[in-house]
CSV table of C-alpha atoms in Angstrom, one decimal:
chain,number,residue,atom,x,y,z
H,173,UNK,CA,136.7,-117.1,56.0
H,174,UNK,CA,136.1,-113.7,57.5
H,175,UNK,CA,133.7,-113.6,61.2
H,176,UNK,CA,130.5,-111.9,61.8
H,177,UNK,CA,130.1,-109.8,64.3
H,178,UNK,CA,126.5,-109.4,65.6
H,179,UNK,CA,125.4,-105.5,66.5
H,180,UNK,CA,121.8,-106.7,67.7
H,181,UNK,CA,120.6,-109.0,69.8
H,182,UNK,CA,117.5,-110.5,67.8
H,183,UNK,CA,119.7,-110.8,64.9
H,184,UNK,CA,119.3,-114.1,63.2
H,185,UNK,CA,123.2,-115.6,63.5
H,186,UNK,CA,122.1,-117.5,60.7
H,187,UNK,CA,121.6,-114.3,58.6
H,188,UNK,CA,124.1,-112.3,59.8
H,189,UNK,CA,126.0,-115.1,59.3
H,190,UNK,CA,125.6,-114.4,55.1
H,191,UNK,CA,128.5,-112.3,55.6
H,192,UNK,CA,131.0,-114.5,55.7
H,193,UNK,CA,131.0,-115.4,51.9
H,194,UNK,CA,131.7,-112.3,50.8
H,195,UNK,CA,135.7,-110.6,50.3
H,196,UNK,CA,134.4,-107.1,50.6
H,197,UNK,CA,133.9,-105.1,53.8
H,198,UNK,CA,130.1,-105.9,53.8
H,199,UNK,CA,127.0,-104.7,56.9
H,200,UNK,CA,124.0,-105.9,57.5
H,201,UNK,CA,120.8,-103.6,57.1
H,202,UNK,CA,117.9,-103.4,58.3
H,203,UNK,CA,114.7,-101.9,56.5
H,204,UNK,CA,115.0,-99.2,59.2
H,205,UNK,CA,118.7,-98.3,57.9
H,206,UNK,CA,120.1,-99.5,61.7
H,207,UNK,CA,123.3,-101.6,61.2
H,208,UNK,CA,122.9,-105.6,62.8
H,209,UNK,CA,126.2,-106.9,62.0
H,210,UNK,CA,129.5,-106.9,60.4
H,211,UNK,CA,132.3,-108.5,59.0
H,212,UNK,CA,135.8,-109.1,59.5
H,213,UNK,CA,136.2,-106.8,56.4
H,214,UNK,CA,134.5,-104.5,57.6
H,215,UNK,CA,136.0,-103.4,60.8
H,216,UNK,CA,139.8,-104.5,59.4
H,217,UNK,CA,139.5,-101.6,56.7
H,218,UNK,CA,136.4,-99.2,58.4
H,219,UNK,CA,137.4,-99.6,62.4
H,220,UNK,CA,135.1,-100.9,64.9
H,221,UNK,CA,131.7,-99.7,65.8
H,222,UNK,CA,131.2,-97.3,68.9
H,223,UNK,CA,129.6,-100.2,71.4
H,224,UNK,CA,127.8,-97.9,73.0
H,225,UNK,CA,125.5,-97.4,70.8
H,226,UNK,CA,123.1,-100.1,70.6
H,227,UNK,CA,121.0,-99.6,67.2
H,228,UNK,CA,123.6,-97.9,64.5
H,229,UNK,CA,122.4,-95.7,61.9
H,230,UNK,CA,123.8,-96.5,58.6
H,231,UNK,CA,123.9,-93.2,57.7
H,232,UNK,CA,125.8,-92.0,60.8
H,233,UNK,CA,128.4,-93.9,60.9
H,234,UNK,CA,129.3,-93.4,57.0
H,235,UNK,CA,128.9,-89.8,57.1
H,236,UNK,CA,127.6,-88.9,60.5
H,237,UNK,CA,124.3,-87.4,59.0
H,238,UNK,CA,121.6,-87.0,61.4
H,239,UNK,CA,119.5,-88.6,58.6
H,240,UNK,CA,119.0,-90.8,55.7
H,241,UNK,CA,121.8,-89.4,52.8
H,242,UNK,CA,118.2,-88.6,50.8
H,243,UNK,CA,117.4,-86.6,53.6
H,244,UNK,CA,120.6,-84.7,53.5
H,245,UNK,CA,121.1,-84.2,49.3
H,246,UNK,CA,122.2,-87.1,48.2
H,247,UNK,CA,121.5,-90.7,46.5
H,248,UNK,CA,120.3,-93.6,49.5
H,249,UNK,CA,121.0,-97.0,47.8
H,250,UNK,CA,118.7,-98.5,50.9
H,251,UNK,CA,116.0,-96.5,49.8
H,252,UNK,CA,116.7,-97.5,45.6
H,253,UNK,CA,116.7,-100.9,46.7
H,254,UNK,CA,113.4,-100.6,48.7
H,255,UNK,CA,111.6,-99.0,45.7
H,256,UNK,CA,112.7,-101.7,43.0
H,257,UNK,CA,113.4,-104.8,44.7
H,258,UNK,CA,116.9,-105.0,43.1
H,259,UNK,CA,120.2,-104.8,43.9
H,260,UNK,CA,121.3,-100.9,43.4
H,261,UNK,CA,124.3,-99.4,43.5
H,262,UNK,CA,126.3,-95.4,44.2
H,263,UNK,CA,129.7,-94.0,44.4
H,264,UNK,CA,129.3,-92.2,48.0
H,265,UNK,CA,131.8,-90.3,50.1
H,266,UNK,CA,132.2,-92.3,53.3
H,267,UNK,CA,134.0,-91.1,57.1
H,268,UNK,CA,137.1,-93.3,57.8
H,269,UNK,CA,139.7,-93.9,60.1
H,270,UNK,CA,141.7,-92.6,57.3
H,271,UNK,CA,139.7,-89.7,56.2
H,272,UNK,CA,136.8,-89.4,54.0
H,273,UNK,CA,137.5,-92.2,51.3
H,274,UNK,CA,135.8,-92.4,48.0
H,275,UNK,CA,133.9,-95.4,48.4
H,276,UNK,CA,131.9,-98.0,45.6
H,277,UNK,CA,128.5,-98.8,47.6
H,278,UNK,CA,125.8,-102.5,46.6
H,279,UNK,CA,122.9,-103.0,48.5
H,280,UNK,CA,121.7,-106.3,48.6
H,281,UNK,CA,118.0,-107.1,49.7
H,282,UNK,CA,116.8,-110.3,51.6
H,283,UNK,CA,113.2,-110.9,52.0
H,284,UNK,CA,112.1,-113.9,53.5
H,285,UNK,CA,109.9,-117.1,52.9
H,286,UNK,CA,106.7,-115.5,52.6
H,287,UNK,CA,109.1,-112.7,49.9
H,288,UNK,CA,108.5,-109.4,51.8
H,289,UNK,CA,111.8,-107.4,52.1
H,290,UNK,CA,113.6,-108.2,55.0
H,291,UNK,CA,117.1,-106.9,55.4
H,292,UNK,CA,119.3,-105.6,53.4
H,293,UNK,CA,123.5,-107.0,52.3
H,294,UNK,CA,125.7,-103.4,52.0
H,295,UNK,CA,128.4,-104.3,50.6
H,296,UNK,CA,131.2,-101.1,50.6
H,297,UNK,CA,134.9,-102.0,48.0
H,298,UNK,CA,136.9,-98.5,48.6
H,299,UNK,CA,138.1,-96.7,45.9
H,300,UNK,CA,141.7,-95.8,45.9
H,301,UNK,CA,141.9,-92.1,44.8
H,302,UNK,CA,145.4,-90.9,46.1
H,303,UNK,CA,148.8,-93.7,46.0
H,304,UNK,CA,151.4,-93.7,49.0
H,305,UNK,CA,154.1,-94.9,46.8
H,306,UNK,CA,152.9,-93.0,44.1
H,307,UNK,CA,151.6,-89.0,45.1
H,308,UNK,CA,151.4,-87.4,40.7
H,309,UNK,CA,148.8,-90.8,40.4
H,310,UNK,CA,146.8,-89.6,43.0
H,311,UNK,CA,143.5,-88.0,42.1
H,312,UNK,CA,141.9,-86.2,44.2
H,313,UNK,CA,137.9,-84.6,45.0
H,314,UNK,CA,134.9,-84.8,45.8
H,315,UNK,CA,132.7,-82.4,43.6
H,316,UNK,CA,129.8,-83.9,41.4
H,317,UNK,CA,131.6,-84.1,38.8
H,318,UNK,CA,134.7,-85.2,40.3
H,319,UNK,CA,132.3,-87.6,41.7
H,320,UNK,CA,130.3,-88.4,38.8
H,321,UNK,CA,133.7,-89.6,36.6
H,322,UNK,CA,134.9,-92.3,39.6
H,323,UNK,CA,131.6,-93.6,39.9
H,324,UNK,CA,132.0,-94.4,36.6
H,325,UNK,CA,135.6,-95.4,36.8
H,326,UNK,CA,133.5,-98.1,39.6
H,327,UNK,CA,131.3,-99.8,37.5
H,328,UNK,CA,133.8,-100.3,34.2
H,329,UNK,CA,137.0,-100.5,36.6
H,330,UNK,CA,136.2,-104.5,37.3
H,331,UNK,CA,135.4,-105.4,33.2
H,332,UNK,CA,137.6,-106.0,30.3
H,333,UNK,CA,135.2,-103.5,28.1
H,334,UNK,CA,137.1,-101.1,26.2
H,335,UNK,CA,137.3,-96.9,27.8
H,336,UNK,CA,137.8,-93.8,26.4
H,337,UNK,CA,138.6,-91.7,27.9
H,338,UNK,CA,137.8,-87.5,26.5
H,339,UNK,CA,138.7,-84.0,27.9
H,340,UNK,CA,140.9,-81.7,27.4
H,341,UNK,CA,144.6,-81.1,27.8
H,342,UNK,CA,145.8,-81.2,31.0
H,343,UNK,CA,142.5,-82.8,32.9
H,344,UNK,CA,143.9,-86.0,34.8
H,345,UNK,CA,142.8,-88.0,31.1
H,346,UNK,CA,145.7,-89.7,32.3
H,347,UNK,CA,145.1,-90.7,36.0
H,348,UNK,CA,142.0,-91.6,35.1
H,349,UNK,CA,143.7,-94.8,33.5
H,350,UNK,CA,145.3,-95.6,36.2
H,351,UNK,CA,142.5,-95.2,38.1
H,352,UNK,CA,140.8,-98.2,36.0
H,353,UNK,CA,143.9,-99.8,36.5
H,354,UNK,CA,144.3,-100.1,39.9
H,355,UNK,CA,141.1,-101.4,40.5
H,356,UNK,CA,140.6,-104.1,37.8
H,357,UNK,CA,141.2,-107.7,37.9
H,358,UNK,CA,145.2,-106.7,36.5
H,359,UNK,CA,146.1,-104.9,37.7
H,360,UNK,CA,149.5,-106.9,40.0
H,361,UNK,CA,150.9,-106.7,35.8
H,362,UNK,CA,151.9,-103.5,34.4
H,363,UNK,CA,149.8,-100.6,32.6
H,364,UNK,CA,151.8,-99.8,29.0
H,365,UNK,CA,151.3,-96.2,28.0
H,366,UNK,CA,152.0,-95.5,23.6
H,367,UNK,CA,151.6,-91.0,23.3
H,368,UNK,CA,150.1,-91.8,19.5
H,369,UNK,CA,150.6,-88.0,19.0
H,370,UNK,CA,153.3,-87.2,16.6
H,371,UNK,CA,155.2,-90.0,16.0
H,372,UNK,CA,155.7,-91.2,12.8
H,373,UNK,CA,154.2,-94.0,10.7
H,374,UNK,CA,157.0,-96.4,10.9
H,375,UNK,CA,157.2,-95.1,15.1
H,376,UNK,CA,154.3,-95.9,16.0
H,377,UNK,CA,154.5,-99.9,14.1
H,378,UNK,CA,157.3,-100.6,16.1
H,379,UNK,CA,156.4,-99.2,19.0
H,380,UNK,CA,153.2,-101.0,19.5
H,381,UNK,CA,154.6,-104.2,17.3
H,382,UNK,CA,158.1,-104.4,17.9
H,383,UNK,CA,160.6,-105.0,15.2
H,384,UNK,CA,163.2,-107.7,14.2
H,385,UNK,CA,166.5,-107.5,13.9
H,386,UNK,CA,167.3,-105.9,10.1
H,387,UNK,CA,163.8,-104.6,9.6
H,388,UNK,CA,164.7,-101.1,8.8
H,389,UNK,CA,167.4,-98.5,8.6
H,390,UNK,CA,169.2,-98.4,12.3
H,391,UNK,CA,167.3,-101.8,13.5
H,392,UNK,CA,170.6,-103.2,14.5
H,393,UNK,CA,168.7,-105.4,17.1
H,394,UNK,CA,165.4,-106.8,18.3
H,395,UNK,CA,162.8,-104.8,20.2
H,396,UNK,CA,159.6,-106.8,21.4
H,397,UNK,CA,156.8,-104.3,21.2
H,398,UNK,CA,154.4,-101.7,23.9
H,399,UNK,CA,151.4,-104.4,23.2
H,400,UNK,CA,153.9,-107.7,24.1
H,401,UNK,CA,154.2,-105.9,27.2
H,402,UNK,CA,151.1,-104.8,28.3
H,403,UNK,CA,150.3,-108.5,27.9
H,404,UNK,CA,147.5,-109.3,30.9
H,405,UNK,CA,147.7,-105.4,31.6
H,406,UNK,CA,146.5,-102.9,30.6
H,407,UNK,CA,147.5,-101.3,27.3
H,408,UNK,CA,146.6,-97.2,27.2
H,409,UNK,CA,147.1,-95.2,23.8
H,410,UNK,CA,147.0,-91.9,24.9
H,411,UNK,CA,145.8,-89.2,22.0
H,412,UNK,CA,144.3,-92.0,20.0
H,413,UNK,CA,143.1,-89.5,18.0
H,414,UNK,CA,146.4,-88.9,16.2
H,415,UNK,CA,147.2,-91.6,14.7
H,416,UNK,CA,147.3,-91.9,11.0
H,417,UNK,CA,144.7,-92.8,9.6
H,418,UNK,CA,146.9,-95.3,7.5
H,419,UNK,CA,147.9,-96.7,10.9
H,420,UNK,CA,143.7,-97.7,12.4
H,421,UNK,CA,142.9,-100.6,10.6
H,422,UNK,CA,146.0,-102.5,11.8
H,423,UNK,CA,145.2,-100.9,15.3
H,424,UNK,CA,141.8,-102.6,14.8
H,425,UNK,CA,142.9,-105.6,13.5
H,426,UNK,CA,144.8,-106.1,16.9
H,427,UNK,CA,141.7,-104.8,18.9
H,428,UNK,CA,139.6,-107.0,16.7
H,429,UNK,CA,141.9,-110.3,17.2
H,430,UNK,CA,144.6,-109.6,19.7
H,431,UNK,CA,147.3,-110.7,17.4
H,432,UNK,CA,149.9,-108.5,15.6
H,433,UNK,CA,152.6,-109.0,13.8
H,434,UNK,CA,155.8,-107.0,14.9
H,435,UNK,CA,158.0,-105.0,12.2
H,436,UNK,CA,159.6,-106.9,9.7
H,437,UNK,CA,159.0,-110.6,10.7
H,438,UNK,CA,156.0,-112.7,9.1
H,439,UNK,CA,155.2,-114.7,12.7
H,440,UNK,CA,151.8,-113.8,13.8
H,441,UNK,CA,151.7,-112.4,17.7
H,442,UNK,CA,149.1,-112.9,20.7
H,443,UNK,CA,148.4,-110.0,23.8
H,444,UNK,CA,145.8,-110.4,25.7
H,445,UNK,CA,145.3,-106.5,27.1
H,446,UNK,CA,142.9,-104.3,28.5
H,447,UNK,CA,142.3,-101.0,26.1
H,448,UNK,CA,141.8,-97.4,27.6
H,449,UNK,CA,142.6,-94.5,25.4
H,450,UNK,CA,142.3,-90.8,25.6
H,451,UNK,CA,141.9,-87.7,23.9
H,452,UNK,CA,141.2,-83.8,23.9
H,453,UNK,CA,139.8,-84.1,20.2
H,454,UNK,CA,136.0,-85.0,19.2
H,455,UNK,CA,136.2,-88.4,17.3
H,456,UNK,CA,133.6,-88.0,16.4
H,457,UNK,CA,133.8,-84.7,14.0
H,458,UNK,CA,136.9,-87.3,12.6
H,459,UNK,CA,134.8,-89.4,11.9
H,460,UNK,CA,132.6,-87.3,9.9
H,461,UNK,CA,135.2,-85.8,7.9
H,462,UNK,CA,136.4,-89.0,6.7
H,463,UNK,CA,140.0,-89.1,9.5
H,464,UNK,CA,139.0,-91.4,11.3
H,465,UNK,CA,137.8,-95.1,10.7
H,466,UNK,CA,134.9,-95.3,12.2
H,467,UNK,CA,135.2,-99.3,12.7
H,468,UNK,CA,138.1,-98.8,15.0
H,469,UNK,CA,135.6,-95.7,16.7
H,470,UNK,CA,133.4,-97.8,18.1
H,471,UNK,CA,135.7,-100.2,19.2
H,472,UNK,CA,137.3,-98.0,21.4
H,473,UNK,CA,133.8,-96.3,22.9
H,474,UNK,CA,132.6,-98.7,24.7
H,475,UNK,CA,131.9,-97.7,27.3
H,476,UNK,CA,133.3,-93.2,27.3
H,477,UNK,CA,134.4,-91.2,30.8
H,478,UNK,CA,134.4,-87.7,29.9
H,479,UNK,CA,136.8,-86.4,32.2
H,480,UNK,CA,136.0,-82.6,33.5
H,481,UNK,CA,138.0,-79.4,33.0
H,482,UNK,CA,139.5,-77.9,36.6
H,483,UNK,CA,137.0,-74.7,36.1
H,484,UNK,CA,133.7,-77.7,36.9
H,485,UNK,CA,135.7,-78.6,39.8
H,486,UNK,CA,136.0,-75.6,41.8
H,487,UNK,CA,135.4,-77.5,45.2
H,488,UNK,CA,137.9,-79.2,44.7
H,489,UNK,CA,141.0,-76.8,43.1
H,490,UNK,CA,142.0,-76.1,47.3
H,491,UNK,CA,142.1,-79.9,47.7
H,492,UNK,CA,143.8,-80.8,44.5
H,493,UNK,CA,146.5,-77.9,45.9
H,494,UNK,CA,147.0,-79.3,49.5
H,495,UNK,CA,148.3,-82.6,48.2
H,496,UNK,CA,150.6,-80.8,44.9
H,497,UNK,CA,152.2,-78.5,46.9
H,498,UNK,CA,153.0,-81.9,49.5
H,499,UNK,CA,154.2,-83.2,46.0
H,500,UNK,CA,156.0,-80.4,45.5
H,501,UNK,CA,157.4,-79.9,48.8
H,502,UNK,CA,159.9,-82.4,49.5
H,503,UNK,CA,158.6,-82.9,53.6
H,504,UNK,CA,157.9,-78.9,53.5
H,505,UNK,CA,155.1,-78.1,54.6
H,506,UNK,CA,153.6,-74.6,52.5
H,507,UNK,CA,150.9,-73.1,53.6
H,508,UNK,CA,148.3,-71.4,50.5
H,509,UNK,CA,146.2,-68.6,52.4
H,510,UNK,CA,142.0,-68.3,51.8
H,511,UNK,CA,142.6,-65.1,50.0
H,512,UNK,CA,145.3,-66.9,47.4
H,513,UNK,CA,143.1,-70.0,47.3
H,514,UNK,CA,139.7,-67.5,46.4
H,515,UNK,CA,142.4,-65.6,43.7
H,516,UNK,CA,142.7,-69.1,42.3
H,517,UNK,CA,139.2,-70.2,41.9
H,518,UNK,CA,139.3,-67.3,40.2
H,519,UNK,CA,141.1,-68.0,37.2
H,520,UNK,CA,139.9,-70.5,34.8
H,521,UNK,CA,143.1,-72.9,33.4
H,522,UNK,CA,143.2,-73.5,30.3
H,523,UNK,CA,146.5,-75.7,30.9
H,524,UNK,CA,143.6,-77.7,34.2
H,525,UNK,CA,145.5,-78.9,37.1
H,526,UNK,CA,149.1,-79.3,34.7
H,527,UNK,CA,149.2,-75.2,34.6
H,528,UNK,CA,147.8,-75.5,37.7
H,529,UNK,CA,150.8,-77.5,39.3
H,530,UNK,CA,153.1,-75.6,37.1
H,531,UNK,CA,151.5,-72.3,39.1
H,532,UNK,CA,152.0,-73.6,41.7
H,533,UNK,CA,155.9,-74.3,41.5
H,534,UNK,CA,156.6,-70.8,41.0
H,535,UNK,CA,154.7,-69.5,43.5
H,536,UNK,CA,156.9,-71.9,45.7
H,537,UNK,CA,159.8,-70.1,44.0
H,538,UNK,CA,158.5,-66.5,44.8
H,539,UNK,CA,157.1,-67.0,48.3
H,540,UNK,CA,160.1,-65.5,50.9
H,541,UNK,CA,159.0,-67.9,53.0
H,542,UNK,CA,156.2,-71.3,53.1
H,543,UNK,CA,153.0,-69.1,53.5
H,544,UNK,CA,151.5,-68.8,49.5
H,545,UNK,CA,149.2,-65.4,49.8
H,546,UNK,CA,147.2,-63.7,47.6
H,547,UNK,CA,150.3,-61.3,46.2
H,548,UNK,CA,152.6,-64.7,45.3
H,549,UNK,CA,149.8,-66.6,43.4
H,550,UNK,CA,148.9,-63.2,41.4
H,551,UNK,CA,152.6,-62.9,40.4
H,552,UNK,CA,152.6,-66.6,39.7
H,553,UNK,CA,149.9,-66.8,37.3
H,554,UNK,CA,151.7,-63.3,35.7
H,555,UNK,CA,153.5,-65.6,32.8
H,556,UNK,CA,150.7,-68.6,32.7
H,557,UNK,CA,149.8,-67.5,29.2
H,558,UNK,CA,152.1,-64.7,28.0
H,559,UNK,CA,152.4,-61.6,26.1
H,560,UNK,CA,152.6,-60.9,22.8
H,561,UNK,CA,154.4,-58.2,20.8
H,562,UNK,CA,152.7,-57.4,18.2
H,563,UNK,CA,155.9,-59.2,16.5
H,564,UNK,CA,154.0,-62.3,18.4
H,565,UNK,CA,157.3,-61.9,20.3
H,566,UNK,CA,156.5,-62.8,24.5
H,567,UNK,CA,157.5,-58.9,25.6
H,568,UNK,CA,158.2,-60.6,28.4
H,569,UNK,CA,161.3,-63.2,26.7
H,570,UNK,CA,162.0,-61.5,23.2
H,571,UNK,CA,166.0,-62.1,24.5
H,572,UNK,CA,165.0,-65.6,23.9
H,573,UNK,CA,163.6,-65.8,20.2
H,574,UNK,CA,165.8,-62.8,18.9
H,575,UNK,CA,167.2,-65.8,16.7
H,576,UNK,CA,164.5,-66.9,15.2
H,577,UNK,CA,164.3,-64.9,11.1
H,578,UNK,CA,160.1,-63.1,11.7
H,579,UNK,CA,157.6,-65.1,11.2
H,580,UNK,CA,153.4,-64.0,11.1
H,581,UNK,CA,152.2,-67.5,10.5
H,582,UNK,CA,150.6,-70.0,13.3
H,583,UNK,CA,154.0,-72.0,13.1
H,584,UNK,CA,156.2,-69.3,13.8
H,585,UNK,CA,154.4,-67.9,16.5
H,586,UNK,CA,154.1,-71.5,18.5
H,587,UNK,CA,157.4,-71.5,18.0
H,588,UNK,CA,157.7,-69.0,19.3
H,589,UNK,CA,155.4,-69.7,22.2
H,590,UNK,CA,157.7,-72.5,23.1
H,591,UNK,CA,160.5,-71.2,23.0
H,592,UNK,CA,159.3,-69.2,25.6
H,593,UNK,CA,158.8,-71.5,28.3
H,594,UNK,CA,162.1,-72.9,27.3
H,595,UNK,CA,163.8,-69.6,28.4
H,596,UNK,CA,160.8,-69.3,31.5
H,597,UNK,CA,162.4,-73.3,33.1
H,598,UNK,CA,166.0,-72.6,32.3
H,599,UNK,CA,165.8,-74.3,29.3
H,600,UNK,CA,163.8,-77.9,31.3
H,601,UNK,CA,162.3,-80.2,28.1
H,602,UNK,CA,160.5,-81.5,30.6
H,603,UNK,CA,158.7,-78.6,32.3
H,604,UNK,CA,157.9,-76.7,29.5
H,605,UNK,CA,156.1,-79.5,27.5
H,606,UNK,CA,153.8,-79.7,30.1
H,607,UNK,CA,152.9,-76.1,30.3
H,608,UNK,CA,152.5,-75.8,26.4
H,609,UNK,CA,150.4,-79.3,27.5
H,610,UNK,CA,152.2,-81.3,25.5
H,611,UNK,CA,154.7,-84.4,25.2
H,612,UNK,CA,158.8,-83.9,24.7
H,613,UNK,CA,158.6,-86.0,21.9
H,614,UNK,CA,156.0,-82.7,20.4
H,615,UNK,CA,158.4,-80.4,21.5
H,616,UNK,CA,161.0,-81.7,20.1
H,617,UNK,CA,159.6,-81.7,16.3
H,618,UNK,CA,157.7,-78.4,16.9
H,619,UNK,CA,161.9,-77.0,17.5
H,620,UNK,CA,162.9,-78.5,14.4
H,621,UNK,CA,160.2,-77.1,11.7
């Protein structure tokens, strides 16, 4: 059991001992913001308090402020709990031994026998926006838009309600889904992802539900589906707006009952999973157009979260770039100059974080040293959105598409663009698909038209 640590001498031990009952870092705070006691979990996570300060204030310890949070431009949960008389909750960025961290703060008022407000118990639950084991799943930011999203993730993650993530391609919807899973009660089980874009009806059913041997031509063995793999964990359906209308009723049945049948089987199976969906489309419009079932829409849209595009997070750009460079550098430190960072902030990033990653990868190859200056970033930005000639072919790589018949249709222009990306990335289909904001499967399908 966690043990309390008294800070102020006049703190009643019985009151401070209440901290023992919480399974998260906790502190006892007076109405004047003084930290009166802490539990072991707090000290393990945030470190020991400065013993030379007999009356440490919560805002000074957590933020380094010399005044309460609400006077420094942030929401103060203590002030809010004082006004309401109820528990209040807010997402803050705290100073910790590991640097700045997002912390879900819950403030619980404690009343005396006369019903007068006496103390507060503050519970602090750090949110892992990054992952040392899986750096590609890390989220970085401190902008208002990012903090708003993280606050919603912190609130919904412990529950089992369905979440709908909306946002532009490359904005980080899958990272947000991983964040929800990591902070859920299902974190020890798998998060299973199905990308719905570009799947035929048969392939969608086979991937999601699985199939038995002989279910269709080529089904030479029994294959468990992703729903079965997600049992006890999280099922993430990416680009849910691309699910064909004919399949949406089967998906609705799965969500409503948790039951399904494998393709070619009559046996009813059950799976217990938490559903998270993502889309870059306006599902409300699709419902109005009759392209998306209204009942399915309300089933998946229990708790909507908008993932902001990179252009709405200019404060986060330099931190994201630093993390990407660390990941791509493979042990070699690359430095982004201030002028280079300023140039990136001028760019709109239609491809969002995914496009930023590609730009920095190009910049690392173009730079002669480990310093990425404005000129290098300018050169790396040039091919980010290729210029097409009057025939619709990329001016810088017309040779890559000489074999393609002249086709002025939208489909033809898209195919030429994808071929240019393949040429630019040295034939890497994965990098070309990432730059285009589509899956590798979709890339194959579009090039086969």
